[in-house]
Short mmCIF file of C-alpha atoms in Angstrom, two decimals:
data_model
loop_
_atom_site.label_atom_id
_atom_site.label_comp_id
_atom_site.label_asym_id
_atom_site.label_seq_id
_atom_site.Cartn_x
_atom_site.Cartn_y
_atom_site.Cartn_z
CA MET A 1482 14.45 21.87 105.31
CA ALA A 1483 10.69 22.10 105.65
CA LYS A 1484 8.65 20.89 102.75
CA LYS A 1485 6.83 23.44 100.64
CA VAL A 1486 3.17 23.14 99.69
CA ALA A 1487 4.33 22.32 96.13
CA ASP A 1488 6.36 19.39 97.50
CA GLN A 1489 3.36 18.22 99.50
CA LEU A 1490 1.27 18.31 96.32
CA VAL A 1491 3.74 16.23 94.34
CA ASP A 1492 4.27 13.69 97.14
CA THR A 1493 0.51 13.26 97.52
CA LEU A 1494 0.03 12.79 93.78
CA GLU A 1495 2.71 10.12 93.75
CA LYS A 1496 1.07 8.24 96.61
CA ALA A 1497 -2.23 8.42 94.74
CA GLY A 1498 -0.68 6.65 91.74
CA VAL A 1499 -0.27 9.65 89.45
CA ARG A 1500 2.74 9.20 87.18
CA ARG A 1501 2.71 12.30 85.00
CA ILE A 1502 1.68 15.96 85.02
CA TYR A 1503 0.84 17.33 81.59
CA ALA A 1504 1.53 21.05 81.57
CA VAL A 1505 3.29 24.14 80.28
CA THR A 1506 5.34 25.62 83.10
CA GLY A 1507 5.54 29.30 83.94
CA ASP A 1508 5.32 31.92 86.71
CA SER A 1509 2.81 30.68 89.28
CA LEU A 1510 3.43 27.03 88.33
CA ASN A 1511 7.21 27.13 88.65
CA GLU A 1512 7.28 25.89 92.26
CA VAL A 1513 5.30 22.81 91.24
CA ASN A 1514 7.66 22.26 88.34
CA GLU A 1515 10.63 22.39 90.73
CA ALA A 1516 8.92 19.98 93.13
CA VAL A 1517 8.48 17.47 90.29
CA ARG A 1518 12.16 17.83 89.38
CA LYS A 1519 13.24 17.16 92.96
CA ASN A 1520 10.83 14.24 93.34
CA GLY A 1521 12.36 12.42 90.40
CA ARG A 1522 9.57 9.83 90.17
CA LEU A 1523 6.77 11.89 88.61
CA ARG A 1524 7.31 13.03 85.03
CA TRP A 1525 6.61 16.53 83.80
CA ILE A 1526 5.27 16.21 80.24
CA HIS A 1527 5.92 19.50 78.49
CA VAL A 1528 3.09 19.86 75.98
CA ARG A 1529 2.93 22.79 73.56
CA HIS A 1530 -0.61 23.76 74.52
CA GLU A 1531 -2.46 23.21 77.79
CA GLU A 1532 -5.54 21.88 75.98
CA THR A 1533 -3.33 19.10 74.66
CA GLY A 1534 -2.31 18.36 78.24
CA ALA A 1535 -5.91 18.07 79.41
CA TYR A 1536 -6.81 15.76 76.52
CA ALA A 1537 -3.70 13.64 77.10
CA ALA A 1538 -4.49 13.28 80.80
CA ALA A 1539 -8.08 12.32 80.01
CA ALA A 1540 -6.90 9.68 77.53
CA GLU A 1541 -4.55 8.23 80.13
CA ALA A 1542 -7.36 8.12 82.69
CA GLN A 1543 -9.75 6.41 80.28
CA LEU A 1544 -7.23 3.73 79.36
CA THR A 1545 -5.95 2.98 82.86
CA GLY A 1546 -9.00 3.78 84.97
CA GLU A 1547 -6.66 5.62 87.31
CA LEU A 1548 -6.28 9.27 88.30
CA ALA A 1549 -4.37 11.42 85.79
CA CYS A 1550 -3.20 15.01 86.15
CA CYS A 1551 -2.79 18.18 84.10
CA ALA A 1552 -1.88 21.72 85.11
CA GLY A 1553 -2.01 25.27 83.85
CA SER A 1554 -0.33 28.43 85.08
CA SER A 1555 -2.21 31.55 86.08
CA GLY A 1556 -4.68 33.18 83.72
CA PRO A 1557 -4.27 32.04 80.11
CA GLY A 1558 -2.46 28.86 81.13
CA HIS A 1559 -5.33 27.31 83.07
CA VAL A 1560 -7.96 28.85 80.77
CA HIS A 1561 -6.45 26.75 77.97
CA LEU A 1562 -7.28 23.61 79.97
CA ILE A 1563 -11.03 24.14 79.82
CA ASN A 1564 -11.93 22.46 76.53
CA GLY A 1565 -10.02 19.29 77.38
CA LEU A 1566 -11.52 19.25 80.88
CA TYR A 1567 -15.04 19.55 79.48
CA ASP A 1568 -14.28 16.50 77.38
CA ALA A 1569 -12.82 14.64 80.36
CA GLN A 1570 -15.89 15.41 82.46
CA ARG A 1571 -18.29 14.23 79.77
CA SER A 1572 -16.19 11.12 79.09
CA GLY A 1573 -16.05 10.04 82.74
CA ALA A 1574 -12.27 10.41 82.91
CA ARG A 1575 -10.70 10.72 86.36
CA VAL A 1576 -8.62 13.89 85.97
CA LEU A 1577 -7.14 16.24 88.55
CA ALA A 1578 -6.51 19.73 87.20
CA ILE A 1579 -4.10 22.02 89.00
CA ALA A 1580 -5.18 25.57 88.23
CA SER A 1581 -2.24 27.66 89.34
CA THR A 1582 -3.26 31.26 90.03
CA ILE A 1583 -1.94 34.72 90.84
CA PRO A 1584 -0.62 35.52 94.35
CA SER A 1585 -3.48 35.26 96.86
CA ARG A 1586 -2.78 38.73 98.24
CA GLU A 1587 -3.68 40.14 94.80
CA PHE A 1588 -7.11 38.50 94.50
CA GLY A 1589 -9.79 40.97 93.44
CA THR A 1590 -7.40 43.72 92.28
CA GLU A 1591 -7.53 43.06 88.51
CA TYR A 1592 -3.95 41.85 88.78
CA PHE A 1593 -2.05 40.72 85.69
CA GLN A 1594 -3.53 37.42 84.42
CA GLU A 1595 -6.20 37.33 87.15
CA THR A 1596 -9.14 35.00 86.56
CA ASN A 1597 -11.92 33.58 88.70
CA THR A 1598 -11.21 29.86 88.66
CA ILE A 1599 -14.42 29.03 90.54
CA LYS A 1600 -16.51 30.52 87.76
CA LEU A 1601 -14.28 29.15 85.02
CA PHE A 1602 -14.31 25.49 86.00
CA ASP A 1603 -17.63 25.17 87.79
CA ASP A 1604 -19.46 23.63 84.84
CA CYS A 1605 -16.82 21.03 83.96
CA SER A 1606 -15.88 19.58 87.34
CA TYR A 1607 -17.22 17.72 90.38
CA TYR A 1608 -14.92 19.57 92.76
CA ASN A 1609 -13.61 23.09 92.27
CA GLN A 1610 -12.00 25.13 95.05
CA VAL A 1611 -9.08 27.52 95.61
CA ALA A 1612 -6.76 27.03 98.57
CA THR A 1613 -5.27 30.14 100.16
CA THR A 1614 -3.54 28.75 103.28
CA PRO A 1615 -1.21 25.79 103.94
CA GLU A 1616 -3.76 24.43 106.43
CA GLN A 1617 -6.51 24.30 103.77
CA PHE A 1618 -4.49 22.77 101.02
CA PRO A 1619 -4.15 19.07 102.04
CA ARG A 1620 -7.87 18.76 102.73
CA MET A 1621 -8.84 20.49 99.48
CA LEU A 1622 -6.41 18.38 97.48
CA GLN A 1623 -7.88 15.26 99.06
CA GLY A 1624 -11.37 16.45 98.14
CA ALA A 1625 -10.45 17.18 94.54
CA MET A 1626 -8.77 13.81 94.03
CA GLN A 1627 -11.53 11.85 95.73
CA ALA A 1628 -14.25 13.61 93.73
CA ALA A 1629 -12.44 12.83 90.48
CA ILE A 1630 -11.98 9.18 91.45
CA SER A 1631 -15.41 8.49 92.95
CA SER A 1632 -17.52 10.52 90.54
CA CYS A 1633 -15.48 9.64 87.44
CA GLY A 1634 -14.81 13.17 86.30
CA VAL A 1635 -12.75 16.27 86.96
CA GLY A 1636 -11.50 17.68 90.22
CA VAL A 1637 -9.96 21.18 90.18
CA ILE A 1638 -7.65 22.56 92.83
CA GLY A 1639 -6.77 26.24 92.59
CA LEU A 1640 -3.20 26.85 93.77
CA PRO A 1641 -1.89 30.43 94.10
CA GLY A 1642 1.78 30.77 93.25
CA ASP A 1643 2.63 32.23 96.64
CA LEU A 1644 0.92 29.37 98.47
CA ALA A 1645 2.92 26.81 96.50
CA ALA A 1646 6.10 28.37 97.88
CA GLU A 1647 4.98 28.40 101.55
CA ASN A 1648 5.96 25.77 104.11
CA ALA A 1649 3.50 22.90 104.26
CA THR A 1650 1.66 21.89 107.40
CA ALA A 1651 1.19 18.30 108.44
CA GLY A 1652 -2.43 18.40 107.30
CA LEU A 1653 -4.39 15.19 107.44
CA SER A 1654 -2.26 12.21 108.36
CA SER A 1655 -4.28 10.03 105.98
CA THR A 1656 -4.13 12.20 102.88
CA PHE A 1657 -4.47 9.70 100.07
CA SER A 1658 -7.15 8.66 97.61
CA PHE A 1659 -9.58 5.79 97.96
CA PRO A 1660 -10.14 3.94 94.67
CA THR A 1661 -13.68 2.85 93.99
CA ARG A 1662 -14.99 0.29 91.50
CA GLN A 1663 -18.75 0.48 91.46
CA ARG A 1664 -20.85 -2.20 89.81
CA VAL A 1665 -24.32 -1.37 88.52
CA CYS A 1666 -26.67 -4.22 87.63
CA PRO A 1667 -30.29 -3.91 86.45
CA ALA A 1668 -33.08 -5.75 88.23
CA GLU A 1669 -33.88 -9.27 87.02
CA GLN A 1670 -37.34 -8.19 85.84
CA GLU A 1671 -35.79 -5.42 83.71
CA ILE A 1672 -33.45 -7.95 82.09
CA ARG A 1673 -36.40 -10.19 81.20
CA GLU A 1674 -38.30 -7.25 79.71
CA LEU A 1675 -35.29 -6.30 77.61
CA ALA A 1676 -34.89 -9.89 76.39
CA ASP A 1677 -38.54 -9.95 75.32
CA LEU A 1678 -38.10 -6.70 73.39
CA LEU A 1679 -35.05 -8.05 71.57
CA ASN A 1680 -36.64 -11.40 70.78
CA ASN A 1681 -39.89 -9.96 69.43
CA ALA A 1682 -38.64 -6.95 67.46
CA LYS A 1683 -38.06 -7.12 63.70
CA LYS A 1684 -35.34 -4.47 63.65
CA VAL A 1685 -33.11 -3.62 66.59
CA THR A 1686 -30.52 -0.88 67.03
CA LEU A 1687 -28.01 -1.47 69.80
CA TYR A 1688 -26.78 1.67 71.53
CA CYS A 1689 -24.17 0.46 73.98
CA GLY A 1690 -22.06 2.65 76.21
CA ILE A 1691 -18.96 2.21 78.32
CA GLY A 1692 -20.82 -0.14 80.65
CA ALA A 1693 -20.66 -2.85 77.97
CA LYS A 1694 -16.89 -2.63 77.46
CA ASP A 1695 -16.20 -5.95 79.21
CA ALA A 1696 -18.93 -7.85 77.35
CA HIS A 1697 -17.43 -7.79 73.86
CA PRO A 1698 -18.07 -11.45 72.81
CA GLU A 1699 -21.65 -11.36 74.08
CA LEU A 1700 -22.34 -8.05 72.36
CA VAL A 1701 -20.95 -9.17 69.01
CA GLN A 1702 -22.96 -12.39 69.20
CA LEU A 1703 -26.14 -10.45 69.93
CA ALA A 1704 -25.63 -7.88 67.12
CA LYS A 1705 -26.93 -8.35 63.06
CA TYR A 1706 -22.63 -8.27 63.07
CA GLU A 1707 -21.28 -10.42 60.20
CA LYS A 1708 -23.95 -9.03 57.87
CA VAL A 1709 -22.95 -5.50 58.79
CA ARG A 1710 -19.30 -6.29 58.10
CA GLU A 1711 -20.14 -7.64 54.64
CA ASN A 1712 -21.88 -4.39 53.69
CA LEU A 1713 -18.98 -2.34 54.97
CA ARG A 1714 -16.40 -4.46 53.13
CA SER A 1715 -18.13 -3.81 49.81
CA ALA A 1716 -17.92 -0.04 50.33
CA ALA A 1717 -14.26 -0.26 51.30
CA ALA A 1718 -13.38 -2.12 48.10
CA VAL A 1719 -13.53 1.13 46.08
CA ARG A 1720 -10.06 2.69 46.18
CA GLY A 1721 -10.73 6.02 44.48
CA LYS A 1722 -8.35 7.84 42.18
CA GLU A 1723 -5.40 10.24 42.17
CA GLU A 1724 -5.75 12.94 44.86
CA LYS A 1725 -9.21 11.52 45.68
CA ILE A 1726 -8.54 8.33 47.59
CA GLN A 1727 -11.61 6.77 49.18
CA PRO A 1728 -11.29 7.15 52.97
CA GLU A 1729 -13.21 3.91 53.52
CA TYR A 1730 -10.44 2.05 51.71
CA VAL A 1731 -7.73 3.78 53.76
CA ILE A 1732 -9.32 2.96 57.10
CA SER A 1733 -9.94 -0.66 56.06
CA VAL A 1734 -6.21 -1.03 55.34
CA VAL A 1735 -5.39 0.57 58.70
CA ASP A 1736 -7.69 -1.95 60.36
CA GLU A 1737 -5.96 -4.89 58.69
CA LEU A 1738 -2.45 -3.70 59.57
CA SER A 1739 -3.16 -2.77 63.19
CA SER A 1740 -2.52 -5.07 66.12
CA ASP A 1741 -5.29 -6.81 68.02
CA ASP A 1742 -4.76 -4.54 71.03
CA ALA A 1743 -4.11 -1.27 69.18
CA ILE A 1744 -5.30 2.03 70.58
CA PHE A 1745 -6.97 4.32 68.05
CA THR A 1746 -7.72 7.99 68.59
CA VAL A 1747 -10.14 9.63 66.16
CA ASP A 1748 -10.80 13.28 65.44
CA THR A 1749 -14.37 14.51 65.58
CA GLY A 1750 -16.04 14.64 62.16
CA MET A 1751 -15.62 12.42 59.13
CA THR A 1752 -12.61 10.60 60.62
CA CYS A 1753 -14.75 9.52 63.55
CA VAL A 1754 -17.31 8.07 61.12
CA TRP A 1755 -14.71 6.04 59.24
CA GLY A 1756 -13.21 4.77 62.47
CA ALA A 1757 -16.56 3.76 63.93
CA ARG A 1758 -17.50 1.83 60.80
CA TYR A 1759 -14.29 0.16 59.71
CA LEU A 1760 -12.13 -0.44 62.77
CA GLN A 1761 -13.05 -3.93 63.87
CA ALA A 1762 -13.52 -4.55 67.57
CA THR A 1763 -11.44 -7.38 69.03
CA GLY A 1764 -12.22 -6.99 72.70
CA LYS A 1765 -8.65 -5.78 73.28
CA ARG A 1766 -8.60 -2.65 71.12
CA HIS A 1767 -9.55 0.81 72.36
CA MET A 1768 -10.93 3.73 70.40
CA LEU A 1769 -10.82 7.17 72.00
CA GLY A 1770 -12.53 10.27 70.69
CA SER A 1771 -14.46 13.32 71.77
CA PHE A 1772 -17.69 11.38 71.50
CA ASN A 1773 -19.83 13.44 73.89
CA HIS A 1774 -18.21 16.87 73.79
CA GLY A 1775 -17.58 16.70 70.05
CA SER A 1776 -14.46 18.87 69.95
CA MET A 1777 -12.13 19.23 67.01
CA ALA A 1778 -8.43 18.42 67.37
CA ASN A 1779 -8.63 15.70 70.02
CA ALA A 1780 -6.92 12.79 68.25
CA LEU A 1781 -3.28 13.88 68.46
CA PRO A 1782 -3.45 14.97 72.14
CA GLN A 1783 -5.24 11.77 73.14
CA ALA A 1784 -2.63 9.73 71.30
CA ILE A 1785 0.10 11.42 73.35
CA GLY A 1786 -1.56 10.39 76.60
CA ALA A 1787 -2.23 6.89 75.28
CA ALA A 1788 1.37 6.34 74.18
CA LEU A 1789 2.74 7.46 77.56
CA ALA A 1790 0.22 5.42 79.56
CA CYS A 1791 0.53 2.26 77.42
CA PRO A 1792 4.06 2.18 75.96
CA ASP A 1793 3.76 -1.50 75.03
CA ARG A 1794 0.73 -0.99 72.76
CA GLN A 1795 0.43 0.33 69.22
CA VAL A 1796 -1.09 3.83 69.13
CA ILE A 1797 -2.62 5.22 65.93
CA ALA A 1798 -3.97 8.75 65.65
CA LEU A 1799 -6.57 9.19 62.90
CA CYS A 1800 -6.62 12.92 62.26
CA GLY A 1801 -8.63 15.16 60.02
CA ASP A 1802 -6.72 17.93 58.29
CA GLY A 1803 -8.81 20.49 60.16
CA GLY A 1804 -8.14 18.88 63.52
CA LEU A 1805 -4.43 18.43 62.98
CA SER A 1806 -4.09 22.05 61.85
CA MET A 1807 -5.24 23.13 65.32
CA THR A 1808 -2.59 21.09 67.15
CA LEU A 1809 0.40 21.12 64.81
CA GLY A 1810 2.68 22.37 67.58
CA ASP A 1811 2.26 19.20 69.59
CA LEU A 1812 3.80 17.11 66.84
CA GLU A 1813 6.97 18.35 68.53
CA THR A 1814 5.77 16.89 71.85
CA VAL A 1815 5.52 13.51 70.12
CA VAL A 1816 9.10 13.87 68.87
CA GLN A 1817 10.47 15.21 72.15
CA TYR A 1818 9.27 12.19 74.12
CA LYS A 1819 10.04 9.72 71.30
CA LEU A 1820 6.47 8.43 71.21
CA PRO A 1821 6.03 5.81 68.43
CA ILE A 1822 2.63 7.13 67.36
CA LYS A 1823 1.49 6.56 63.80
CA ILE A 1824 -0.42 9.67 62.70
CA ILE A 1825 -2.66 9.22 59.67
CA VAL A 1826 -4.07 12.42 58.20
CA PHE A 1827 -7.30 12.12 56.20
CA ASN A 1828 -6.58 15.19 54.12
CA ASN A 1829 -9.75 16.11 52.24
CA ARG A 1830 -8.80 19.79 52.08
CA SER A 1831 -12.00 20.80 53.83
CA LEU A 1832 -13.98 20.74 57.04
CA GLY A 1833 -15.55 17.56 55.76
CA MET A 1834 -18.38 17.01 58.21
CA VAL A 1835 -19.43 20.66 58.11
CA LYS A 1836 -19.36 20.54 54.31
CA LEU A 1837 -21.67 17.53 54.36
CA GLU A 1838 -23.98 19.13 56.93
CA MET A 1839 -24.40 22.14 54.66
CA GLU A 1840 -25.09 19.97 51.62
CA VAL A 1841 -27.67 17.92 53.48
CA ASP A 1842 -29.44 21.12 54.56
CA GLY A 1843 -29.44 22.41 51.01
CA LEU A 1844 -26.84 25.11 51.73
CA PRO A 1845 -23.76 25.89 49.64
CA ASP A 1846 -20.65 24.66 51.43
CA TRP A 1847 -19.11 28.06 51.99
CA GLN A 1848 -15.94 28.69 54.08
CA THR A 1849 -15.25 24.99 54.53
CA ASP A 1850 -12.21 24.77 52.26
CA MET A 1851 -8.80 24.24 53.90
CA LEU A 1852 -5.56 25.61 52.50
CA ASN A 1853 -3.19 23.09 54.04
CA PRO A 1854 0.58 22.84 54.27
CA ASN A 1855 2.34 19.69 53.18
CA PHE A 1856 1.80 17.84 56.45
CA ALA A 1857 4.49 15.27 55.68
CA GLN A 1858 7.07 18.03 55.21
CA VAL A 1859 5.91 19.69 58.43
CA ALA A 1860 6.42 16.37 60.23
CA GLU A 1861 9.89 15.99 58.73
CA ALA A 1862 10.78 19.53 59.82
CA MET A 1863 9.77 18.61 63.38
CA GLY A 1864 11.91 15.51 63.42
CA MET A 1865 9.59 12.64 62.53
CA THR A 1866 9.25 10.58 59.37
CA GLY A 1867 6.60 11.83 56.94
CA PHE A 1868 4.91 10.27 53.90
CA ASN A 1869 2.57 11.75 51.29
CA VAL A 1870 0.06 9.47 49.55
CA SER A 1871 -1.96 10.74 46.58
CA ASP A 1872 -2.27 7.51 44.55
CA PRO A 1873 -4.65 4.86 45.92
CA GLU A 1874 -2.30 2.15 44.66
CA GLU A 1875 0.35 3.42 47.10
CA VAL A 1876 -1.82 3.27 50.22
CA LEU A 1877 -1.06 -0.31 51.27
CA ASN A 1878 2.72 -0.21 50.74
CA THR A 1879 3.08 3.20 52.39
CA LEU A 1880 1.11 2.18 55.47
CA CYS A 1881 3.01 -1.10 55.72
CA ASN A 1882 6.32 0.78 55.62
CA ALA A 1883 5.11 3.36 58.12
CA PHE A 1884 3.89 0.75 60.61
CA GLU A 1885 7.20 -1.12 60.44
CA LEU A 1886 9.28 1.95 61.27
CA GLU A 1887 10.23 2.63 64.86
CA GLY A 1888 9.32 5.99 66.31
CA PRO A 1889 6.67 8.48 65.24
CA VAL A 1890 5.47 8.61 61.63
CA LEU A 1891 2.96 10.88 59.88
CA ILE A 1892 1.17 9.68 56.74
CA ASN A 1893 -0.64 12.43 54.81
CA VAL A 1894 -3.34 10.79 52.64
CA MET A 1895 -5.12 12.89 50.02
CA THR A 1896 -8.69 11.65 50.39
CA ASP A 1897 -11.82 12.41 48.40
CA PRO A 1898 -13.44 15.63 49.72
CA ASN A 1899 -16.81 14.49 48.35
CA ALA A 1900 -16.97 11.15 50.16
CA LEU A 1901 -20.34 10.78 51.87
CA ALA A 1902 -20.41 9.81 55.53
CA MET A 1903 -23.70 8.01 55.12
CA PRO A 1904 -24.60 4.33 55.14
CA PRO A 1905 -25.38 2.75 51.75
CA LYS A 1906 -29.13 3.08 52.32
CA ILE A 1907 -29.28 6.86 52.46
CA GLU A 1908 -32.40 8.30 54.06
CA LEU A 1909 -34.79 10.04 51.65
CA GLY A 1910 -34.58 13.30 53.60
CA GLN A 1911 -30.82 13.29 53.30
CA MET A 1912 -31.05 12.62 49.57
CA VAL A 1913 -33.41 15.59 49.13
CA GLY A 1914 -30.91 17.85 50.86
CA PHE A 1915 -28.10 16.39 48.79
CA ALA A 1916 -30.03 17.05 45.57
CA GLN A 1917 -30.75 20.63 46.65
CA SER A 1918 -27.09 21.30 47.32
CA MET A 1919 -26.14 19.87 43.92
CA TYR A 1920 -28.70 22.14 42.27
CA LYS A 1921 -27.27 25.20 44.01
CA LEU A 1922 -23.80 24.26 42.85
CA LEU A 1923 -25.08 23.99 39.30
CA ILE A 1924 -26.74 27.39 39.24
CA ASN A 1925 -23.54 28.89 40.68
CA GLY A 1926 -21.52 27.53 37.79
CA ARG A 1927 -19.80 24.77 39.75
CA SER A 1928 -20.89 21.91 37.50
CA GLN A 1929 -17.59 20.03 37.72
CA GLU A 1930 -17.99 19.69 41.49
CA VAL A 1931 -21.44 18.20 40.92
CA ILE A 1932 -20.02 15.67 38.47
CA ASP A 1933 -17.19 14.73 40.83
CA THR A 1934 -19.52 14.33 43.80
CA ILE A 1935 -22.00 12.13 41.96
CA ASN A 1936 -19.27 9.99 40.38
CA SER A 1937 -17.51 9.39 43.69
CA ASN A 1938 -20.74 8.34 45.38
CA PHE A 1939 -22.55 6.72 42.45
CA LYS A 1940 -22.64 3.35 44.11
CA HIS A 1941 -24.42 4.73 47.18
CA ILE A 1942 -26.94 6.73 45.13
CA ARG A 1943 -27.70 3.76 42.84
CA GLU A 1944 -28.52 1.56 45.84
CA VAL A 1945 -31.06 4.08 47.10
CA PHE A 1946 -32.99 4.03 43.84
#
């Protein structure tokens, strides 16, 4: 029997080193699904939401440096990919997105679930085309993969459902990807100038990107690092109280219990701040987040991709309660594929970073409260072990037990909603905004919140004055 275009797609992906397709199957994508089943070597990872699939693929690409793949069916299916693809593009992750579409004969007729994929994905990709004939497809697929690999970003191939079912043509005999490993080095004069700046400056802030990932020992030696660690350790010594556990303490315990080559995924917001400050770099660890795109709800999806790509490494998802609420359904993906992810929820019952932003700007923190379910019970209902921690004295034992268990575990920690994501030496402008927000709480009759906030952060405020 002649191969279909869908079979050609899957065979080409396999030759290019792709091992998984993260997707939700349906209608226009069913031929691709069937091709994966027949191939037997690629895995179809059935996520509960396509955005999760895009984030998982991007995480895999960032950890391995190789091409990863996600897919969405026509209309809403591939539209759901967009947020994760924006993040992949801005993170330099090599991701191929298969945007399955309506039958090509129905283009331009306002057909059910019709979208314009060129317009949709143009801003978050380096290659973005729709194939409509078997002759076009191999060349376009090659272009999408090569753009993703060479430009370190997203390549999108639009695939109508009817085209996927057609017989494939031979296409290009050399349809495969060409890996590239560029090396960028500054001029010798620029290096000397930078050395002079560092040697002569009284205070230096190091802002180092992905290009410094292989220079960990040199970077730590260069940095003002042991002193920084001492300051952070003092803040993490405060454990908090019932229902108001200090998040700095929690993350410091996580750091101590985690392996030297652990992979951490952090949600955008307060959780990202705690991770950046208290997770110690070893040169072998990885921390993934939505650092450029700044999206909520990235930690759990990225952990899924990390656990599949690196099954021999410990994977820890550090989730905010707001972020996890957006992706609760994909807890079931973790269970379905038996991924031993440890999910730690920093449950401050609020959109913590937004709350702080409002306070700093002198605004009342309105509509930031979260009415949450019992996340541990939700995890149990989905088939994974769940723990609740409301007493700071239980943090260490609970995390130790959770890390020793095989399989996925969720630990729901009730953290202090008034914890400040600021360094000990708070800037005067920030303190003014903080004082204004406290005043507004007072005149609105919320004096107890003022007392709680000041008490929980008294050490930081005292150091400023």
